mmCIF file with all atom_site columns, C-alpha atoms in Angstrom:
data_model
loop_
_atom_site.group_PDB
_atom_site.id
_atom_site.type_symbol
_atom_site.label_atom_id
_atom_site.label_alt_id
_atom_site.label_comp_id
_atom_site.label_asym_id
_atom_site.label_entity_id
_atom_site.label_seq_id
_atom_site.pdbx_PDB_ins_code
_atom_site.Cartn_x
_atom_site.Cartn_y
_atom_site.Cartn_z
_atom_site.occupancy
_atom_site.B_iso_or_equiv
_atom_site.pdbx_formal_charge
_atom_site.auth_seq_id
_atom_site.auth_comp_id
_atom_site.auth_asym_id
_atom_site.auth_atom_id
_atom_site.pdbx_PDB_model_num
ATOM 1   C CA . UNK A 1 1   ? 10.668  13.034 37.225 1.00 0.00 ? 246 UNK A CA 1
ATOM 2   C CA . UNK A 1 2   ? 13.899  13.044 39.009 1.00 0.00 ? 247 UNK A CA 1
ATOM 3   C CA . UNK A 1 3   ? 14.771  9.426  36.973 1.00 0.00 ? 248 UNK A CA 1
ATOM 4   C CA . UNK A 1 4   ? 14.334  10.840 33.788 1.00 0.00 ? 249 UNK A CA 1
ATOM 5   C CA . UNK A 1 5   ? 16.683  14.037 34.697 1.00 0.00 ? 250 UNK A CA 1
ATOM 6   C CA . UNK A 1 6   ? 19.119  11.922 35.972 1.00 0.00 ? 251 UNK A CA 1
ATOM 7   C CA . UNK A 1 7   ? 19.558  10.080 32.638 1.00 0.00 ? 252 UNK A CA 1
ATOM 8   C CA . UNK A 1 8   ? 19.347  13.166 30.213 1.00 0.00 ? 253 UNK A CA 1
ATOM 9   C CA . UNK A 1 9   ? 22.107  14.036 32.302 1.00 0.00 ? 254 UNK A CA 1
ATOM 10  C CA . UNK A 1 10  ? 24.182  11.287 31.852 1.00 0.00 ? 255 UNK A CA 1
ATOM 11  C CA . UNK A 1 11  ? 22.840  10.321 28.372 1.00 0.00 ? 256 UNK A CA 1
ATOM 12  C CA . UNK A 1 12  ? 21.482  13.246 26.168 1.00 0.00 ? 257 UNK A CA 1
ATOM 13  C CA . UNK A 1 13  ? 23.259  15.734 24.657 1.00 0.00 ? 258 UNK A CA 1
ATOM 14  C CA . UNK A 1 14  ? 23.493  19.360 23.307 1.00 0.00 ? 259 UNK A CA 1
ATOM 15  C CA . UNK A 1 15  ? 23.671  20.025 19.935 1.00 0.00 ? 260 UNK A CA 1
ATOM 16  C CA . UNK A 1 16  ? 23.234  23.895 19.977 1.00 0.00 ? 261 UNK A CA 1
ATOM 17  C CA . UNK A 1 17  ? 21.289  26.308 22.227 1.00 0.00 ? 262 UNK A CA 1
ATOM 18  C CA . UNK A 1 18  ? 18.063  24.969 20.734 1.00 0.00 ? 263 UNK A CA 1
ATOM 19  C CA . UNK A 1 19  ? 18.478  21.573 20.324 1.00 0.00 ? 264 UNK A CA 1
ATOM 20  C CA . UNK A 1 20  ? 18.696  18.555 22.718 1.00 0.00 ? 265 UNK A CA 1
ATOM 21  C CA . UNK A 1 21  ? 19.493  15.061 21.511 1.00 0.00 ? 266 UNK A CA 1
ATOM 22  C CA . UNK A 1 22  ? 17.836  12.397 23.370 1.00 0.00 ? 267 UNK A CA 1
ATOM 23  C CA . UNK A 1 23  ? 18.891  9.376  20.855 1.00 0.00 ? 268 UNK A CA 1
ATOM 24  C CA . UNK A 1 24  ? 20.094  7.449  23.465 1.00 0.00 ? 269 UNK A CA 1
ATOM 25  C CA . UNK A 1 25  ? 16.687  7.882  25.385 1.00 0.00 ? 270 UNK A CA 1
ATOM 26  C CA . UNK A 1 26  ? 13.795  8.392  22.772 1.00 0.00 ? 271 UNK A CA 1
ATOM 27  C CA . UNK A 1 27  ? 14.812  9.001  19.493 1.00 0.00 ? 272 UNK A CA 1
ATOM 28  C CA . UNK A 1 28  ? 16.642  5.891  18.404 1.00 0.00 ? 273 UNK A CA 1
ATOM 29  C CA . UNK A 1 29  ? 17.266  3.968  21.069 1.00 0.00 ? 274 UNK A CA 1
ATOM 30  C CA . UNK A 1 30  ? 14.720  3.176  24.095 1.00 0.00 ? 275 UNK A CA 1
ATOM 31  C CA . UNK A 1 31  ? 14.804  1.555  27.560 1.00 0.00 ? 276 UNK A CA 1
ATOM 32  C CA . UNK A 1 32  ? 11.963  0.109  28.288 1.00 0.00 ? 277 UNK A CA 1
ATOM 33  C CA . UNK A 1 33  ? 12.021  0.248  31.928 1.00 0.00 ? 278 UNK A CA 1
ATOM 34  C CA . UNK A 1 34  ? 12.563  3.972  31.933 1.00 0.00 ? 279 UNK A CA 1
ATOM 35  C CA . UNK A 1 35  ? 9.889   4.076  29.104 1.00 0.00 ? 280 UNK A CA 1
ATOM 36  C CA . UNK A 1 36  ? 7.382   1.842  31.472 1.00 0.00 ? 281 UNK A CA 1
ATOM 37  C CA . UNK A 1 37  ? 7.747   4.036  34.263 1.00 0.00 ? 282 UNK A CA 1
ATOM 38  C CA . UNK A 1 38  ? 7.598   7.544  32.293 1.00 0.00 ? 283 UNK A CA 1
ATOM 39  C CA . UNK A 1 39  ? 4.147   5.615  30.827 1.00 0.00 ? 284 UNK A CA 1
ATOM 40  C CA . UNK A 1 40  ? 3.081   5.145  34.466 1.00 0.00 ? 285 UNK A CA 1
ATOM 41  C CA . UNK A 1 41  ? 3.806   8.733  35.886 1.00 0.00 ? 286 UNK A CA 1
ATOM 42  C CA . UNK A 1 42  ? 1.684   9.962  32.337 1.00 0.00 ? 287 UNK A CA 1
ATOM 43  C CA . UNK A 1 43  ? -1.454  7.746  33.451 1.00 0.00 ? 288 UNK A CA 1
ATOM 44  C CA . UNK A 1 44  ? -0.902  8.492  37.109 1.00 0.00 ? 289 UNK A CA 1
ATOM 45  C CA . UNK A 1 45  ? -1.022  12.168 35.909 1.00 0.00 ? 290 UNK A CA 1
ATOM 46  C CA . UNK A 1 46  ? -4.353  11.441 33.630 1.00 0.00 ? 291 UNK A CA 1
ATOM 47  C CA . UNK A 1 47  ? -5.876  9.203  36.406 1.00 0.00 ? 292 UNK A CA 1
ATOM 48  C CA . UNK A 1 48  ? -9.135  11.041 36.890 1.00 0.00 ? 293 UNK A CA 1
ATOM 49  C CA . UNK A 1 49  ? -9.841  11.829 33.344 1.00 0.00 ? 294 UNK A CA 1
ATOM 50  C CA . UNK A 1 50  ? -11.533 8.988  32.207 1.00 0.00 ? 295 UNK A CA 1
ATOM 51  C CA . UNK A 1 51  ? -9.223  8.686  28.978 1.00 0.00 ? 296 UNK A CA 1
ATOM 52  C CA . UNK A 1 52  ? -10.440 6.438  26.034 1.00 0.00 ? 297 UNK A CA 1
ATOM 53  C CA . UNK A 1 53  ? -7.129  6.164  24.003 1.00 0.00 ? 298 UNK A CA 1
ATOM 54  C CA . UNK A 1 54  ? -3.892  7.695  23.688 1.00 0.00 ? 299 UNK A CA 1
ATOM 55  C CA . UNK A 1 55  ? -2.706  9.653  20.697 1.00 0.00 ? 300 UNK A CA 1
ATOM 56  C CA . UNK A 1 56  ? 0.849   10.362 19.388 1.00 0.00 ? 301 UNK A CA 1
ATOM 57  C CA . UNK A 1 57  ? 2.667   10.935 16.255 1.00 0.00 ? 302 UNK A CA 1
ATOM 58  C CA . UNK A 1 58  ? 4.648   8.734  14.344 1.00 0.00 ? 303 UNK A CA 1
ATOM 59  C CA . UNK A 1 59  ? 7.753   7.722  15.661 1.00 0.00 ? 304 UNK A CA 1
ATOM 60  C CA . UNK A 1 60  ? 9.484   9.018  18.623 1.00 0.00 ? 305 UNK A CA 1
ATOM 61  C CA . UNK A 1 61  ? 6.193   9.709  20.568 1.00 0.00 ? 306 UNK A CA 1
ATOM 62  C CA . UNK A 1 62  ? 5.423   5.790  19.987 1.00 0.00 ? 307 UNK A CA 1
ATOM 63  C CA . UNK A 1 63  ? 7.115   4.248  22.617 1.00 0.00 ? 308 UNK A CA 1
ATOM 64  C CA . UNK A 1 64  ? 6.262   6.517  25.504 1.00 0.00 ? 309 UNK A CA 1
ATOM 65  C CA . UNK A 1 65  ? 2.419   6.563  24.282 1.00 0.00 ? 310 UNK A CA 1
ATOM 66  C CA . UNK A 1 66  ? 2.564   2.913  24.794 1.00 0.00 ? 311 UNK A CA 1
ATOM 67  C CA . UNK A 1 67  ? 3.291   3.018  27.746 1.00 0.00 ? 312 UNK A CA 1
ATOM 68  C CA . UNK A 1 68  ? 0.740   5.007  28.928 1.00 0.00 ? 313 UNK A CA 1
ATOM 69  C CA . UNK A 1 69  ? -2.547  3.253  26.842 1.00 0.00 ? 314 UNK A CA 1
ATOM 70  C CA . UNK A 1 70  ? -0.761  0.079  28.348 1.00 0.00 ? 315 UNK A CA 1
ATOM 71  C CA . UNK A 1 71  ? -0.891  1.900  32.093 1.00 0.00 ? 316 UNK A CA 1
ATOM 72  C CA . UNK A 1 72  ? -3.881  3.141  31.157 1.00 0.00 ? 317 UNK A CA 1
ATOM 73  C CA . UNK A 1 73  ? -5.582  -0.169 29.654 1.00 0.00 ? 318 UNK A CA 1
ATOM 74  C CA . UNK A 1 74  ? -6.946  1.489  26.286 1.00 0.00 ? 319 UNK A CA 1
ATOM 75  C CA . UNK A 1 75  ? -6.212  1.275  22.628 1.00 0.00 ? 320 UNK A CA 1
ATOM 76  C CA . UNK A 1 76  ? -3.096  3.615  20.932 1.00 0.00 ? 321 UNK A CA 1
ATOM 77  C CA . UNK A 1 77  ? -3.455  5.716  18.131 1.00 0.00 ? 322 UNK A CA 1
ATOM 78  C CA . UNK A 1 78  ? -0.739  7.110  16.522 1.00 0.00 ? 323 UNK A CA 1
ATOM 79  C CA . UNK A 1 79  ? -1.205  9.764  13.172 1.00 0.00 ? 324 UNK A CA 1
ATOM 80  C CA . UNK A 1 80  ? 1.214   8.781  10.430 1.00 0.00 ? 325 UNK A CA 1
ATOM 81  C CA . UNK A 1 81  ? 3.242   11.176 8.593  1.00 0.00 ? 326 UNK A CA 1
ATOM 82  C CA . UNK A 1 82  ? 3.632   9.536  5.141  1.00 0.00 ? 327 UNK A CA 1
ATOM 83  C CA . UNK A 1 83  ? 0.258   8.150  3.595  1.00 0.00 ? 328 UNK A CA 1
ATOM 84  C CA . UNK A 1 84  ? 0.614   4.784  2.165  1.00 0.00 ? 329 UNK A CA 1
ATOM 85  C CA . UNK A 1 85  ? -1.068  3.176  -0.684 1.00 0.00 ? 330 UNK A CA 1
ATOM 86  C CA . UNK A 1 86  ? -3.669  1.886  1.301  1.00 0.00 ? 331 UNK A CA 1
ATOM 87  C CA . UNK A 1 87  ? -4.372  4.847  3.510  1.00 0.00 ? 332 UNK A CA 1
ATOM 88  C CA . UNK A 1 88  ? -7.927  6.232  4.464  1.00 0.00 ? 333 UNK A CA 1
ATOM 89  C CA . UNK A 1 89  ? -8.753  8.704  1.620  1.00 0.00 ? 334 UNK A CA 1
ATOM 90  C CA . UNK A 1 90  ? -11.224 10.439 3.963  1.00 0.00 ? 335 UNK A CA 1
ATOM 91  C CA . UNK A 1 91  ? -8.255  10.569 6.956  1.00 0.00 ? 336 UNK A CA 1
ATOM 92  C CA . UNK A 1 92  ? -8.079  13.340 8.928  1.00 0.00 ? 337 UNK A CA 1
ATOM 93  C CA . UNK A 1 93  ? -4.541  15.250 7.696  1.00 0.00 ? 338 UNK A CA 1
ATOM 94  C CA . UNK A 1 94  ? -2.965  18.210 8.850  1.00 0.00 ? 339 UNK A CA 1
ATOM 95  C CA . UNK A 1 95  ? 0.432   20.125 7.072  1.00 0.00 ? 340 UNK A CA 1
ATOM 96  C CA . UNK A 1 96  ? 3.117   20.514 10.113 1.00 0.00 ? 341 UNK A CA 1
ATOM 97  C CA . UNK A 1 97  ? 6.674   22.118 10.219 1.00 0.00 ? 342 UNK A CA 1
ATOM 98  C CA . UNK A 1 98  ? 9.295   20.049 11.631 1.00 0.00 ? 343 UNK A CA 1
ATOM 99  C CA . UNK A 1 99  ? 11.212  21.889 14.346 1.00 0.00 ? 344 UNK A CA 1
ATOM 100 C CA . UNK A 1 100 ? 14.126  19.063 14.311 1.00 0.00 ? 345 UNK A CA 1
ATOM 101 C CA . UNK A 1 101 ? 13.714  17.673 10.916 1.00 0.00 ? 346 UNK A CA 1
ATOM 102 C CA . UNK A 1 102 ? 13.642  21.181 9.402  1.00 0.00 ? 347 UNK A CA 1
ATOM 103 C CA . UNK A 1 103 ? 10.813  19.841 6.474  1.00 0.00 ? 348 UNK A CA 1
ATOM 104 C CA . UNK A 1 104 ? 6.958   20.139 6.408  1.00 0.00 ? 349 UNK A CA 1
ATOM 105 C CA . UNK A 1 105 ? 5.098   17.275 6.769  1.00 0.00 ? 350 UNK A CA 1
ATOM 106 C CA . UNK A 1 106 ? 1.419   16.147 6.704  1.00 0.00 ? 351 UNK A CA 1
ATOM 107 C CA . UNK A 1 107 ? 0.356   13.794 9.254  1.00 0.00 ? 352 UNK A CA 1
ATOM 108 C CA . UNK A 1 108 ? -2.999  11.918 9.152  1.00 0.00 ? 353 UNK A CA 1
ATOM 109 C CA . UNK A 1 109 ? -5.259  10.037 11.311 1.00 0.00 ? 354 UNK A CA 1
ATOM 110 C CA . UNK A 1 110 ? -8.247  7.698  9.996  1.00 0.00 ? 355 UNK A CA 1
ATOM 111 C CA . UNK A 1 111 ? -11.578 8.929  10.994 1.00 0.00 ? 356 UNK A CA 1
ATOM 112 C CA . UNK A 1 112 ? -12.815 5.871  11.786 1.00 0.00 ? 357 UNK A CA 1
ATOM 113 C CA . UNK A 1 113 ? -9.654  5.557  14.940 1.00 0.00 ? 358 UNK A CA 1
ATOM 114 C CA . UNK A 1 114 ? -10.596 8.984  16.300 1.00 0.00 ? 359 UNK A CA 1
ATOM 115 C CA . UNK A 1 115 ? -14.875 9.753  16.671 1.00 0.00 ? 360 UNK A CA 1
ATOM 116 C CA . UNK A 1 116 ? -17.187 11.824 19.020 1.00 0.00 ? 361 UNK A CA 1
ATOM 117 C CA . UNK A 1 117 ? -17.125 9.261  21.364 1.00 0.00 ? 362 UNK A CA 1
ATOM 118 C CA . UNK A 1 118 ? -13.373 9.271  22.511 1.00 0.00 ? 363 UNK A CA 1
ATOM 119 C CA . UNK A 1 119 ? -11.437 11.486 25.322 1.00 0.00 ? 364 UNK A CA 1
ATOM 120 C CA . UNK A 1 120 ? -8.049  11.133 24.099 1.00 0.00 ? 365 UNK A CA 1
ATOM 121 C CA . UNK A 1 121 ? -4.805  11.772 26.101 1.00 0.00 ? 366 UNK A CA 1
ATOM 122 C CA . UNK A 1 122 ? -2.309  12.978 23.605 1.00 0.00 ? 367 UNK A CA 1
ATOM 123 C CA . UNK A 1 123 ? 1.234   12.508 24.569 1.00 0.00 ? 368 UNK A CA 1
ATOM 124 C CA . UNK A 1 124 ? 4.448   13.071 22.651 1.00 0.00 ? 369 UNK A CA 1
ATOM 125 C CA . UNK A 1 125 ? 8.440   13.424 23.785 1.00 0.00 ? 370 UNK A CA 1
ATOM 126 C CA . UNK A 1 126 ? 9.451   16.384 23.251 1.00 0.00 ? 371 UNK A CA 1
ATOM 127 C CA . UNK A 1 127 ? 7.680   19.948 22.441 1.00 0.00 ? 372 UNK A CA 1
ATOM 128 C CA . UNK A 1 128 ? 9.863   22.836 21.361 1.00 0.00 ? 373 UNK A CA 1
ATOM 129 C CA . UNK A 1 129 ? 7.863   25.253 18.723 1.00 0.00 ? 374 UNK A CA 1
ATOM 130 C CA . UNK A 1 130 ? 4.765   23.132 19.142 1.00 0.00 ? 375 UNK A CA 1
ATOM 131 C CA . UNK A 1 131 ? 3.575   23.060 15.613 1.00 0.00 ? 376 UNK A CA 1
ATOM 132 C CA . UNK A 1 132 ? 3.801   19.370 15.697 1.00 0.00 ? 377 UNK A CA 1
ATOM 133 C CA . UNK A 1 133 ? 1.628   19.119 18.697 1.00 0.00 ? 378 UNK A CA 1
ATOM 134 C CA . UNK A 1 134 ? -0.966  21.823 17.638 1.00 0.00 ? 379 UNK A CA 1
ATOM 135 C CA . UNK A 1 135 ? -1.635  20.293 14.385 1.00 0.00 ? 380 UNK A CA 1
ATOM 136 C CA . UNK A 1 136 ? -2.695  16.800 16.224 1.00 0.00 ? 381 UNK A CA 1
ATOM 137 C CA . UNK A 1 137 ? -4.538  18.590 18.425 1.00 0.00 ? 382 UNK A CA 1
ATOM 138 C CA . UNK A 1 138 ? -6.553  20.586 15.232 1.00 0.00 ? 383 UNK A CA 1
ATOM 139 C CA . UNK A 1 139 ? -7.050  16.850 13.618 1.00 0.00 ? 384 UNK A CA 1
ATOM 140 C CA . UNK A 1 140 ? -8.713  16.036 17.308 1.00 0.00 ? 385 UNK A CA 1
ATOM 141 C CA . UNK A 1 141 ? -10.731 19.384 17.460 1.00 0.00 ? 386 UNK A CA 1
ATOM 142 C CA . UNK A 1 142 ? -11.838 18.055 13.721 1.00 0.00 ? 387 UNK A CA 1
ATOM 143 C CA . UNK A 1 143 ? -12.685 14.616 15.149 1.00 0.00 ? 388 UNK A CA 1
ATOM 144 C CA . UNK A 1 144 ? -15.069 15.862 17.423 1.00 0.00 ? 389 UNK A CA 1
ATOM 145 C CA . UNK A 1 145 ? -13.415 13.463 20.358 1.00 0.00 ? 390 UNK A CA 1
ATOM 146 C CA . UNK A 1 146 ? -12.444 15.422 23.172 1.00 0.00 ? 391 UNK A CA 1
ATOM 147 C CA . UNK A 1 147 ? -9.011  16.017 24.425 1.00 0.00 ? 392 UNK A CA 1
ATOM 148 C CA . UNK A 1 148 ? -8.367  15.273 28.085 1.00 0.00 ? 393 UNK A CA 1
ATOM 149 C CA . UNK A 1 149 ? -4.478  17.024 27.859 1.00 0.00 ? 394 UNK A CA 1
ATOM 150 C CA . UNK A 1 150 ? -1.332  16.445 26.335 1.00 0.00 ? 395 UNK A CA 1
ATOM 151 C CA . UNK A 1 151 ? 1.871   14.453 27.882 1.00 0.00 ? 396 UNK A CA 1
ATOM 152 C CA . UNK A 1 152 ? 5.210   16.096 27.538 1.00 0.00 ? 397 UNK A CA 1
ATOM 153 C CA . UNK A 1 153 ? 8.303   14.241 27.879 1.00 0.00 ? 398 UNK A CA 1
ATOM 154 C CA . UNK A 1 154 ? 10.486  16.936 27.769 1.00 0.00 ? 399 UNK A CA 1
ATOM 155 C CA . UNK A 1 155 ? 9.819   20.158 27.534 1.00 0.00 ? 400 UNK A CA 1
ATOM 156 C CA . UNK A 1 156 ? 11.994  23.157 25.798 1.00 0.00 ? 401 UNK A CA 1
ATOM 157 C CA . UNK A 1 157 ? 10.203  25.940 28.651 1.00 0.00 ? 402 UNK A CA 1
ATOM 158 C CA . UNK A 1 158 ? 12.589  28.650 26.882 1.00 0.00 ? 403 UNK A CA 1
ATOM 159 C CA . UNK A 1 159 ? 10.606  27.495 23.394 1.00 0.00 ? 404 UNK A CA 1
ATOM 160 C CA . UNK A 1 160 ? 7.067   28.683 23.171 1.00 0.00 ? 405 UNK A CA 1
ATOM 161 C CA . UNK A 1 161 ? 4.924   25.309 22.277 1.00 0.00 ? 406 UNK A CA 1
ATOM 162 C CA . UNK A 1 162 ? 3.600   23.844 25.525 1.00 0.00 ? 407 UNK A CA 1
ATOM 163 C CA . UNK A 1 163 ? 3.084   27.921 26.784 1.00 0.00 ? 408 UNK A CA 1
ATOM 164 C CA . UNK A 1 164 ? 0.913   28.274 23.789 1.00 0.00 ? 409 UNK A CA 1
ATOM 165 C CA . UNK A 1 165 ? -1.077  25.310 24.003 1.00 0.00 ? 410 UNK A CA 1
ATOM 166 C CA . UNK A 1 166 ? -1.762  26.066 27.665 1.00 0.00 ? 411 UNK A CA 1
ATOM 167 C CA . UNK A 1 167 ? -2.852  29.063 26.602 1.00 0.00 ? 412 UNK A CA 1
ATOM 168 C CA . UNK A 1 168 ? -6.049  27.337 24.986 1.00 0.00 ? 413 UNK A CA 1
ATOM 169 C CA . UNK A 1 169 ? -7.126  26.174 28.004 1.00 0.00 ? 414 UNK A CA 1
ATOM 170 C CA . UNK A 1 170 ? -5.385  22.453 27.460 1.00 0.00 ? 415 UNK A CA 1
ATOM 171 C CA . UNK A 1 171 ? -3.982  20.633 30.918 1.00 0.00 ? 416 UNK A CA 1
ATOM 172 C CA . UNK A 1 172 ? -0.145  20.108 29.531 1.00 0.00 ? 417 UNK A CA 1
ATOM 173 C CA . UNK A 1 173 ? 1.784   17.704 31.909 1.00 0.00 ? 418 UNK A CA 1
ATOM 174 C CA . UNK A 1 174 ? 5.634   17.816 31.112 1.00 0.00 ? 419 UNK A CA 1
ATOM 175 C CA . UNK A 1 175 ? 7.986   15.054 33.029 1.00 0.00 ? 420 UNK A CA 1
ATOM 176 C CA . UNK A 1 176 ? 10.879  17.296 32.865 1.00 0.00 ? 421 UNK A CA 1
ATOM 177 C CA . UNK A 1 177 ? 11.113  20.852 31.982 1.00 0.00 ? 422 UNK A CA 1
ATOM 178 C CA . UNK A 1 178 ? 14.442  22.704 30.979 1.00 0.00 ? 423 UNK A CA 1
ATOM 179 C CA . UNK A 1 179 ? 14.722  26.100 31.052 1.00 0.00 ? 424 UNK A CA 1
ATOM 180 C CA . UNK A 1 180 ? 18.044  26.679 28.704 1.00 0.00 ? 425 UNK A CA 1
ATOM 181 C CA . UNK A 1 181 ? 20.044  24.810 26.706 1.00 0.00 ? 426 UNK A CA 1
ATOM 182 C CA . UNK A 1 182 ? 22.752  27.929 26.657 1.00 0.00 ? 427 UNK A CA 1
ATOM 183 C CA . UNK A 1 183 ? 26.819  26.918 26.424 1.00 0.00 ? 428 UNK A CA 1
ATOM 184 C CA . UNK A 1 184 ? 26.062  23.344 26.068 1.00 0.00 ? 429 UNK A CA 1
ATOM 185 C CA . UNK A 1 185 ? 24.994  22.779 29.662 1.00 0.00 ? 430 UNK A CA 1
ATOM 186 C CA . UNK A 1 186 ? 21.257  21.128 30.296 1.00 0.00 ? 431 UNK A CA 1
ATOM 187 C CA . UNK A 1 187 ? 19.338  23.528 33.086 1.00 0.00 ? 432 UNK A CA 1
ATOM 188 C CA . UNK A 1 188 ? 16.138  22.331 34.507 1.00 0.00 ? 433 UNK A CA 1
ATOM 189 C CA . UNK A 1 189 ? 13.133  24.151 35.772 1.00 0.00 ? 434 UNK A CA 1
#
């Protein structure tokens, strides 16, 4: 998505060799336009695949996903990382490492959002490890809905997590992929 290059670019910038901040774009603040049409090109992507609702976690991944149920014209479901007083007891958790926050965290989804009957279109900002990412995608396995692929914003391509999830046979659509981070200068794929 040459839009969304163009503006990490402009906007985002390198903290080390492994990590890109995207503040300006995703994780703090967020255009909507640029969010609308990323949320278009996800359900343009996921056209064919008859998709029930659209998954994320809790809270970057929020926005985008939006944009694609809304594009898509079916329910979001997000999993929560903190349970609340008046969470599901019988919710669907799963313990994940952090690769930016540097903590483990659970995150949880109430059985009674995800069933057998769904074909969910998972889609999240950015995948670097893909811990994150493959614990969602254990609580959908658990679910029994099925799990039509997973939306990448960005993708870290030198950072295993969308090469191992592809390796289970999931469709993984990235907008943008970049290929190094190295010396502070953003290469894409």
């Amino acid at each position: 998505m040459e839009l969304l290059k163009e503006r990490i670019l402009r906007e985002a910038s390198v903290t080390n060799n492994d990590v890109l901040k995207l503040d300006a774009l995703l994780n703090h603040q967020v255009d909507p336009l640029l969010t609308m049409e990323m949320g278009k090109e996800f359900a343009r992507l996921y056209a064919e695949h008859a998709i029930t609702k659209v998954i994320t976690i809790e809270s970057s991944g929020i926005p985008v996903a939006f944009a694609t149920a809304l594009a898509l014209g079916v329910p979001l479901l997000f999993a929560r990382r903190k349970k609340t007083l008046i969470a599901d007891q019988d919710a669907l958790c799963e313990r994940v490492p952090s690769f930016t926050k540097g903590i483990v965290t659970d995150i949880m989804v109430s059985r009674q959002f995800l069933t057998t009957e769904d074909n969910v279109l998972f889609i999240d900002d950015i995948i670097a490890n893909g811990d994150a990412a493959r614990g969602l995608i254990k609580i959908i396995e658990r679910s029994g809905a099925s799990l039509a692929g997973l939306g990448i914003v960005v993708e870290k391509s030198f950072q295993a997590g969308a090469r191992t999830i592809r390796e289970q046979g999931i469709q993984v659509e990235s907008l943008v992929k970049i290929s190094s981070l190295k010396g502070g200068k953003i290469e894409f794929e």
